Amino acid sequence: MKNNLSKKIAMIIVMVLILVPILWLQGGTDVFAATPTFAETKVEIIGEDETYQLDIKDKVEGSTYKWSSSNTKVARVSSKGLVTTVGKGKATIRCIITYPNKKTKTLKCEVTVIIPATKLKINNATEVNGAHIMKIGETYNFNRDIVPANSSDKTYWSLGAGDKLCIEVTNSSSGIVKALKPGKVVLVATAARTATEEDAAKSIVNDAVIIEVVAPSAAVGSVDVVDSTEIRVVFDSPIDERTVIGQNNTLHSNISLIPIKNIKGVYASDPGKLTAQLSADKKTLTITSVNRLEGDYGIHFTDKIMTTDGTPIEDYYKQIRYIDETPPYVAEVRMDESGLIAEIIFNEAIDFSGLKVGGGGILAGSSVTPADPRTVSILNNKNNYVPSEDKKILRINLSNIAYTDFKKPLTVTISGIKDLSGLSPKDYALPVVFVADNTPKPMAKLIT
């Protein structure tokens, strides 16, 4: 009995050893010798419209493959796994493998497209005698153009030759610098993979500009004679009004306007009393003379003129000339806020001593009825025309014209005038047109 039992046990063991491999082989139709994978899971491609073939290792016979890109603006992929670059950036290429047993597996490869710069140019440096000038304490943001425009390269800003203590690069990736002390230094912009010193050292694509740092200063930028009674001065910095305008708005003694001889030995005319007005930004000074300007003048600005931060301007002298060769003309006709006072504005100060007016009425062709005689009388009375203090504007109050003539184009012809140099208008008679509006106007304005 014992022998029979031993024989049975031995037979069972033998059967197990035989059947296990057979069963494993029968069930192994869904088990593959190896798992498919990408040969590379990360790929870097340089340039646009470049191609790269993705390879799959350990393919399973009978499988199908479906390819896709997560960002077709960076890279696209064909049905065979051929990647074509489109633009800079990153894209994930996926391949969905469907096995013969319908099970699937997804492979992923990260593609990075690099578009290197071929040229870089600093585009907003303002060079004077070969250098961009900055004042101590000033901050400036330099910019650059890069080629191609869609380059993936970054820009690294650094200091080159010169006094590196005169400038601080406050942001090496955006070109922001601050002037610290007088001196000269070269600012370098380099195209690189990243805005780091390490990558910039590997690049040969760069541009540079010399920066000169100077102590704070101020100066007269320009002096121009606008017309026969007006001079415009532009400073490069806001000016302390107390150093250019005296009492009662007279021109301060820190500025002098002196008549000088011309080449024929003739002195310029006396400008008379000079008044001054400073613009809201305190950079433009308008000087107005009581008398007309005619001839050559020397204008002098002393270094006692101060900016608003207490910096004296550089002493400045310029010879200016005004020869009036432009005849007077009507530059504009407008109504004041009431709609009842017409303002006839001339291009320069006018001598109205010989003023004549006539031809008043409704503009021809604009109405079937003529102007009321009362309106005509008001328009043709020269005593109704009042010159402005600067002699550049004639004003007439139309509030008393006939009611029927409001909101109609009225006209009058002006003659007999000349500018302060004695020039008459090109056309002796100057017709003007205006419209009086007696519609009630709001008495208050909304403040927001």
Coordinates of C-alpha atoms in Angstrom, one line a residue:
M1 CA 0.0 0.0 0.0
K2 CA 2.8 2.3 0.9
N3 CA 4.5 1.7 -2.4
N4 CA 1.3 2.4 -4.3
L5 CA 0.8 5.7 -2.4
S6 CA 4.4 6.8 -3.1
K7 CA 3.9 6.0 -6.8
K8 CA 0.7 8.1 -6.9
I9 CA 2.4 11.1 -5.3
A10 CA 5.3 10.8 -7.7
M11 CA 2.9 10.6 -10.7
I12 CA 1.1 13.8 -9.5
I13 CA 4.3 15.7 -9.2
V14 CA 5.3 14.7 -12.7
M15 CA 2.0 15.7 -14.1
V16 CA 2.2 19.1 -12.4
L17 CA 5.6 19.7 -13.8
I18 CA 4.4 18.8 -17.3
L19 CA 1.1 20.7 -17.2
V20 CA 2.3 24.1 -15.8
P21 CA 4.5 25.0 -18.9
I22 CA 1.7 23.8 -21.2
L23 CA -0.9 26.0 -19.5
W24 CA 1.5 29.0 -19.4
L25 CA 2.0 28.7 -23.1
Q26 CA -1.7 28.4 -23.8
G27 CA -2.6 31.5 -21.8
G28 CA 0.4 33.5 -23.1
T29 CA -1.3 34.7 -26.3
D30 CA -1.7 38.0 -24.5
V31 CA 1.7 38.2 -22.9
F32 CA 4.5 39.8 -25.1
A33 CA 8.2 39.2 -24.8
A34 CA 9.0 42.9 -24.3
T35 CA 7.1 46.3 -23.8
P36 CA 7.3 48.9 -26.6
T37 CA 9.0 52.1 -25.6
F38 CA 10.3 55.3 -27.3
A39 CA 14.0 55.2 -28.0
E40 CA 14.1 58.7 -26.5
T41 CA 11.6 60.3 -24.2
K42 CA 13.1 63.8 -24.4
V43 CA 14.2 65.4 -27.7
E44 CA 15.6 68.9 -28.4
I45 CA 15.4 70.1 -32.0
I46 CA 17.1 73.3 -33.2
G47 CA 15.4 75.5 -35.9
E48 CA 12.1 75.8 -37.7
D49 CA 10.8 73.3 -40.2
E50 CA 13.3 70.7 -39.1
T51 CA 12.3 67.0 -38.9
Y52 CA 13.1 64.2 -36.4
Q53 CA 11.9 60.6 -36.6
L54 CA 10.7 59.1 -33.3
D55 CA 11.6 55.4 -33.1
I56 CA 9.7 52.8 -31.1
K57 CA 11.7 49.9 -29.7
D58 CA 10.3 46.4 -29.2
K59 CA 7.3 46.8 -31.5
V60 CA 4.6 44.1 -31.3
E61 CA 3.6 42.6 -34.6
G62 CA 0.1 43.3 -35.6
S63 CA -0.2 46.5 -33.5
T64 CA -1.6 49.8 -34.8
Y65 CA -0.2 53.3 -34.0
K66 CA -2.0 56.7 -33.5
W67 CA 0.2 59.8 -33.2
S68 CA -0.7 63.3 -31.9
S69 CA 1.0 66.5 -30.7
S70 CA -0.1 68.5 -27.6
N71 CA 0.9 71.8 -29.3
T72 CA 0.9 72.0 -33.1
K73 CA 2.2 75.5 -33.0
V74 CA 5.5 74.1 -31.7
A75 CA 5.7 70.7 -33.4
R76 CA 3.4 68.4 -35.5
V77 CA 3.8 64.7 -36.1
S78 CA 2.9 62.5 -39.0
S79 CA 1.2 59.1 -39.0
K80 CA 4.7 57.5 -39.2
G81 CA 6.1 59.4 -36.2
L82 CA 8.0 62.0 -38.2
V83 CA 8.1 65.2 -36.1
T84 CA 8.3 68.6 -37.9
T85 CA 9.1 71.8 -35.9
V86 CA 6.9 74.8 -36.3
G87 CA 7.9 77.3 -33.6
K88 CA 9.7 77.7 -30.3
G89 CA 8.5 76.0 -27.2
K90 CA 7.6 72.5 -25.9
A91 CA 5.2 69.9 -27.1
T92 CA 4.4 66.4 -26.0
I93 CA 4.2 63.8 -28.8
R94 CA 1.9 60.9 -28.0
C95 CA 1.7 57.5 -29.7
I96 CA -1.3 55.3 -28.7
I97 CA -0.4 51.6 -29.5
T98 CA -3.3 49.2 -29.9
Y99 CA -2.2 45.6 -29.6
P100 CA -3.7 42.7 -31.5
N101 CA -5.7 41.8 -28.4
K102 CA -7.2 45.4 -28.5
K103 CA -5.4 46.5 -25.3
T104 CA -3.6 49.8 -25.6
K105 CA -0.5 51.5 -24.4
T106 CA 0.4 55.3 -24.6
L107 CA 4.0 56.4 -25.2
K108 CA 5.1 60.0 -24.6
C109 CA 8.0 62.1 -25.8
E110 CA 8.7 65.7 -24.8
V111 CA 9.9 67.7 -27.7
T112 CA 11.7 71.1 -27.1
V113 CA 12.1 73.4 -30.1
I114 CA 15.0 75.8 -29.9
I115 CA 15.2 78.8 -32.3
P116 CA 18.6 80.5 -31.7
A117 CA 19.1 84.2 -32.4
T118 CA 21.3 85.2 -35.3
K119 CA 21.4 89.0 -34.5
L120 CA 20.7 91.3 -31.6
K121 CA 20.6 95.1 -31.6
I122 CA 20.0 97.6 -28.7
N123 CA 17.3 99.8 -30.1
N124 CA 16.7 102.7 -27.7
A125 CA 20.1 104.1 -26.8
T126 CA 20.4 107.9 -27.5
E127 CA 24.1 108.5 -28.3
V128 CA 25.8 111.9 -28.0
N129 CA 29.4 111.8 -29.1
G130 CA 29.3 108.1 -29.1
A131 CA 27.8 107.5 -25.7
H132 CA 24.4 107.3 -24.1
I133 CA 24.3 110.0 -21.4
M134 CA 22.8 109.3 -17.9
K135 CA 22.7 111.5 -14.9
I136 CA 23.5 110.3 -11.4
G137 CA 20.4 108.7 -9.9
E138 CA 18.7 108.2 -13.2
T139 CA 17.2 104.8 -14.1
Y140 CA 16.9 103.7 -17.7
N141 CA 15.4 100.6 -19.3
F142 CA 17.3 99.5 -22.5
N143 CA 15.5 97.4 -25.1
R144 CA 16.7 95.3 -28.0
D145 CA 15.5 93.9 -31.3
I146 CA 16.3 90.2 -31.9
V147 CA 16.5 88.3 -35.1
P148 CA 14.6 86.2 -35.9
A149 CA 11.7 87.8 -34.0
N150 CA 10.4 84.4 -32.7
S151 CA 13.8 83.4 -31.3
S152 CA 13.6 81.3 -28.1
D153 CA 16.8 83.0 -26.9
K154 CA 16.7 85.3 -23.9
T155 CA 18.8 88.4 -23.4
Y156 CA 21.4 88.8 -20.7
W157 CA 22.5 92.3 -19.8
S158 CA 26.0 92.8 -18.3
L159 CA 28.8 95.3 -18.0
G160 CA 31.9 95.1 -20.2
A161 CA 34.9 97.4 -20.3
G162 CA 35.2 100.6 -18.3
D163 CA 34.2 101.7 -14.8
K164 CA 31.8 99.1 -13.7
L165 CA 31.1 101.0 -10.5
C166 CA 29.4 103.9 -12.3
I167 CA 26.4 101.8 -13.4
E168 CA 24.3 99.1 -11.7
V169 CA 22.5 96.5 -13.8
T170 CA 19.4 96.2 -11.6
N171 CA 17.8 93.6 -13.8
S172 CA 20.1 91.5 -16.0
S173 CA 17.2 90.0 -17.9
S174 CA 15.3 93.2 -18.8
G175 CA 18.0 95.8 -19.4
I176 CA 17.2 98.1 -16.4
V177 CA 20.3 100.1 -15.3
K178 CA 20.9 102.8 -12.7
A179 CA 23.5 105.5 -12.8
L180 CA 25.6 105.7 -9.6
K181 CA 28.6 107.9 -10.2
P182 CA 30.4 109.8 -13.0
G183 CA 32.2 107.5 -15.4
K184 CA 32.0 105.5 -18.6
V185 CA 31.2 101.8 -19.0
V186 CA 30.1 99.4 -21.8
L187 CA 26.7 97.8 -21.5
V188 CA 26.5 94.5 -23.3
A189 CA 23.3 92.7 -24.4
T190 CA 23.8 89.0 -25.3
A191 CA 21.4 86.5 -26.8
A192 CA 21.6 83.2 -25.0
R193 CA 19.6 80.1 -24.1
T194 CA 18.9 81.5 -20.7
A195 CA 19.5 85.0 -19.2
T196 CA 22.5 83.8 -17.2
E197 CA 26.2 84.6 -17.2
E198 CA 27.0 81.0 -17.9
D199 CA 24.9 80.7 -21.1
A200 CA 25.9 84.2 -22.3
A201 CA 29.5 83.2 -22.1
K202 CA 28.8 80.6 -24.8
S203 CA 27.1 83.0 -27.2
I204 CA 28.6 85.3 -29.9
V205 CA 25.4 87.1 -30.7
N206 CA 25.5 90.4 -28.9
D207 CA 25.5 94.2 -29.1
A208 CA 26.9 97.0 -26.9
V209 CA 26.5 100.6 -26.1
I210 CA 28.8 103.0 -24.1
I211 CA 27.1 104.7 -21.2
E212 CA 28.5 107.9 -19.8
V213 CA 27.3 109.0 -16.3
V214 CA 27.4 112.7 -15.6
A215 CA 26.7 114.8 -12.5
P216 CA 23.2 116.4 -12.4
S217 CA 23.0 119.5 -14.6
A218 CA 20.4 121.6 -16.5
A219 CA 20.6 123.7 -19.6
V220 CA 18.6 125.8 -22.0
G221 CA 17.4 123.5 -24.8
S222 CA 16.2 126.0 -27.3
V223 CA 15.4 129.7 -27.8
D224 CA 13.0 130.7 -30.7
V225 CA 11.4 133.9 -31.7
V226 CA 7.7 132.9 -32.2
D227 CA 6.5 136.3 -33.6
S228 CA 7.1 140.0 -33.3
T229 CA 6.4 140.1 -29.5
E230 CA 7.0 136.5 -28.3
I231 CA 10.1 134.4 -27.5
R232 CA 9.8 130.8 -26.5
V233 CA 12.5 129.2 -24.3
V234 CA 12.7 125.5 -23.6
F235 CA 14.7 124.1 -20.7
D236 CA 15.8 120.5 -20.4
S237 CA 14.6 120.3 -16.7
P238 CA 11.7 121.8 -14.7
I239 CA 12.7 125.3 -13.6
D240 CA 12.1 127.1 -10.3
E241 CA 9.7 129.9 -11.3
R242 CA 11.2 132.3 -8.7
T243 CA 14.5 132.4 -10.7
V244 CA 13.0 133.3 -14.1
I245 CA 9.9 135.4 -13.2
G246 CA 10.0 138.6 -11.1
Q247 CA 7.3 140.7 -9.5
N248 CA 4.1 141.3 -11.4
N249 CA 5.2 138.6 -13.9
T250 CA 8.1 140.6 -15.2
L251 CA 11.1 138.8 -16.7
H252 CA 13.6 138.1 -13.9
S253 CA 17.0 139.8 -14.1
N254 CA 18.6 136.4 -14.4
I255 CA 17.6 136.6 -18.1
S256 CA 18.5 139.6 -20.2
L257 CA 17.5 140.6 -23.8
I258 CA 19.8 143.1 -25.3
P259 CA 19.4 144.9 -28.7
I260 CA 22.6 144.5 -30.8
K261 CA 23.8 145.8 -34.1
N262 CA 23.2 143.9 -37.3
I263 CA 25.8 143.6 -40.1
K264 CA 24.8 147.1 -41.3
G265 CA 25.5 148.6 -37.9
V266 CA 21.8 149.2 -37.1
Y267 CA 20.6 148.4 -33.6
A268 CA 17.5 146.3 -33.1
S269 CA 14.3 148.0 -31.8
D270 CA 13.8 148.3 -28.1
P271 CA 11.6 145.4 -26.9
G272 CA 10.2 147.5 -24.0
K273 CA 8.9 145.9 -20.9
L274 CA 9.3 142.1 -20.8
T275 CA 6.9 139.7 -19.1
A276 CA 7.2 136.0 -18.6
Q277 CA 5.1 132.9 -18.1
L278 CA 6.2 129.4 -17.2
S279 CA 4.3 126.3 -18.5
A280 CA 2.6 123.8 -16.3
D281 CA 5.6 121.3 -16.6
K282 CA 7.9 124.2 -15.8
K283 CA 10.1 123.6 -18.8
T284 CA 8.8 126.2 -21.3
L285 CA 9.2 129.9 -20.6
T286 CA 7.3 132.3 -22.8
I287 CA 8.7 135.9 -22.9
T288 CA 6.4 138.6 -24.2
S289 CA 7.5 142.1 -25.2
V290 CA 5.4 145.3 -25.0
N291 CA 7.0 146.6 -28.2
R292 CA 7.6 144.7 -31.3
L293 CA 10.8 142.8 -31.9
E294 CA 12.8 143.8 -35.0
G295 CA 16.4 143.1 -35.7
D296 CA 19.2 141.2 -33.8
Y297 CA 19.2 140.6 -30.1
G298 CA 21.5 138.8 -27.6
I299 CA 19.7 136.8 -24.9
H300 CA 21.6 135.7 -21.8
F301 CA 20.7 133.1 -19.2
T302 CA 22.8 133.2 -16.0
D303 CA 23.7 130.2 -13.9
K304 CA 21.6 131.7 -11.1
I305 CA 18.6 130.1 -12.7
M306 CA 17.7 127.0 -10.8
T307 CA 15.8 123.8 -11.5
T308 CA 13.1 122.7 -9.1
D309 CA 15.6 120.4 -7.3
G310 CA 18.1 123.2 -6.8
T311 CA 20.5 122.5 -9.7
P312 CA 21.9 125.6 -11.4
I313 CA 21.6 125.7 -15.2
E314 CA 24.6 126.1 -17.4
D315 CA 25.3 129.8 -18.3
Y316 CA 23.9 130.3 -21.8
Y317 CA 24.0 133.0 -24.5
K318 CA 22.5 133.1 -27.9
Q319 CA 22.1 135.6 -30.7
I320 CA 18.5 135.7 -32.1
R321 CA 17.0 137.6 -34.9
Y322 CA 13.5 138.6 -35.9
I323 CA 12.7 140.1 -39.3
D324 CA 9.0 140.2 -39.9
E325 CA 8.3 139.0 -43.4
T326 CA 5.0 137.3 -42.7
P327 CA 1.8 139.4 -43.3
P328 CA -1.0 139.2 -40.7
Y329 CA -3.9 136.9 -41.3
V330 CA -6.9 135.6 -39.5
A331 CA -5.8 132.3 -37.9
E332 CA -9.1 131.3 -36.3
V333 CA -12.7 132.5 -35.6
R334 CA -14.4 131.1 -32.5
M335 CA -17.3 131.8 -30.1
D336 CA -16.7 132.0 -26.4
E337 CA -18.6 129.7 -23.9
S338 CA -21.6 131.9 -23.9
G339 CA -22.0 131.6 -27.6
L340 CA -22.5 135.4 -27.9
I341 CA -19.0 136.8 -28.1
A342 CA -17.1 136.2 -31.4
E343 CA -13.3 136.1 -31.2
I344 CA -11.3 136.9 -34.3
I345 CA -7.8 135.5 -33.7
F346 CA -4.8 136.7 -35.7
N347 CA -1.5 135.0 -36.2
E348 CA 0.4 137.9 -34.5
A349 CA 0.0 141.1 -32.7
I350 CA -1.9 143.7 -34.8
D351 CA -2.0 147.5 -35.1
F352 CA -5.8 148.2 -35.1
S353 CA -5.4 152.0 -35.3
G354 CA -6.7 152.0 -38.9
L355 CA -9.4 149.3 -38.4
K356 CA -12.3 149.4 -40.8
V357 CA -15.3 147.0 -40.9
G358 CA -18.0 146.7 -43.4
G359 CA -20.2 144.4 -45.4
G360 CA -21.9 143.0 -42.3
G361 CA -24.8 140.7 -42.8
I362 CA -25.9 137.1 -43.3
L363 CA -23.5 135.0 -45.3
A364 CA -24.6 134.9 -49.0
G365 CA -26.5 131.8 -50.0
S366 CA -27.2 130.7 -46.4
S367 CA -30.6 132.3 -46.0
V368 CA -33.4 133.6 -48.1
T369 CA -34.0 136.6 -45.9
P370 CA -31.4 139.4 -45.3
A371 CA -30.0 140.3 -41.9
D372 CA -32.1 142.7 -39.8
P373 CA -30.8 146.3 -40.0
R374 CA -30.1 146.2 -36.3
T375 CA -27.7 143.3 -36.8
V376 CA -26.1 145.0 -39.8
S377 CA -25.5 148.1 -37.7
I378 CA -23.8 146.2 -34.9
L379 CA -21.6 144.3 -37.3
N380 CA -20.5 147.4 -39.2
N381 CA -19.7 149.6 -36.1
K382 CA -15.9 149.3 -35.6
N383 CA -16.4 150.6 -32.0
N384 CA -18.0 147.2 -31.2
Y385 CA -14.7 145.4 -31.8
V386 CA -12.4 145.3 -28.8
P387 CA -8.7 144.3 -29.1
S388 CA -7.2 141.9 -26.5
E389 CA -4.3 143.1 -24.3
D390 CA -1.8 141.2 -26.5
K391 CA -3.4 142.7 -29.6
K392 CA -3.9 139.3 -31.2
I393 CA -7.7 139.0 -30.8
L394 CA -10.6 141.2 -31.8
R395 CA -13.8 140.5 -29.8
I396 CA -17.4 141.6 -30.7
N397 CA -20.4 141.1 -28.4
L398 CA -23.4 139.9 -30.5
S399 CA -25.9 139.6 -27.7
N400 CA -27.9 142.5 -29.0
I401 CA -28.3 141.5 -32.6
A402 CA -31.9 140.9 -33.9
Y403 CA -33.4 137.7 -32.5
T404 CA -34.2 136.4 -36.0
D405 CA -30.4 136.4 -36.8
F406 CA -29.2 134.1 -34.1
K407 CA -27.9 130.7 -35.2
K408 CA -27.3 132.0 -38.7
P409 CA -23.9 132.5 -40.3
L410 CA -23.0 136.1 -40.0
T411 CA -20.1 137.8 -41.9
V412 CA -18.2 141.0 -41.8
T413 CA -15.1 142.2 -43.7
I414 CA -12.1 143.6 -41.8
S415 CA -9.6 146.0 -43.4
G416 CA -7.1 148.7 -42.6
I417 CA -5.0 146.6 -40.2
K418 CA -1.3 145.9 -40.2
D419 CA 1.1 144.1 -37.9
L420 CA 3.5 145.8 -35.6
S421 CA 6.2 145.8 -38.3
G422 CA 3.9 147.7 -40.7
L423 CA 3.0 144.7 -42.9
S424 CA -0.5 144.6 -44.3
P425 CA -2.5 141.4 -45.0
K426 CA -1.8 139.7 -48.3
D427 CA -5.4 140.5 -49.2
Y428 CA -6.4 144.0 -48.1
A429 CA -9.9 142.8 -47.0
L430 CA -10.3 139.9 -44.6
P431 CA -13.8 138.4 -44.5
V432 CA -14.8 136.5 -41.4
V433 CA -17.8 134.3 -40.5
F434 CA -19.3 133.4 -37.1
V435 CA -22.6 132.1 -35.7
A436 CA -24.1 133.6 -32.6
D437 CA -26.0 131.1 -30.4
N438 CA -28.4 132.4 -27.7
T439 CA -29.4 129.0 -26.5
P440 CA -29.3 128.9 -22.7
K441 CA -26.0 127.5 -21.4
P442 CA -25.5 125.6 -18.2
M443 CA -24.3 127.9 -15.4
A444 CA -22.3 125.2 -13.6
K445 CA -20.0 122.4 -14.6
L446 CA -20.1 118.9 -13.1
I447 CA -16.9 118.1 -11.3
T448 CA -15.8 114.5 -11.4

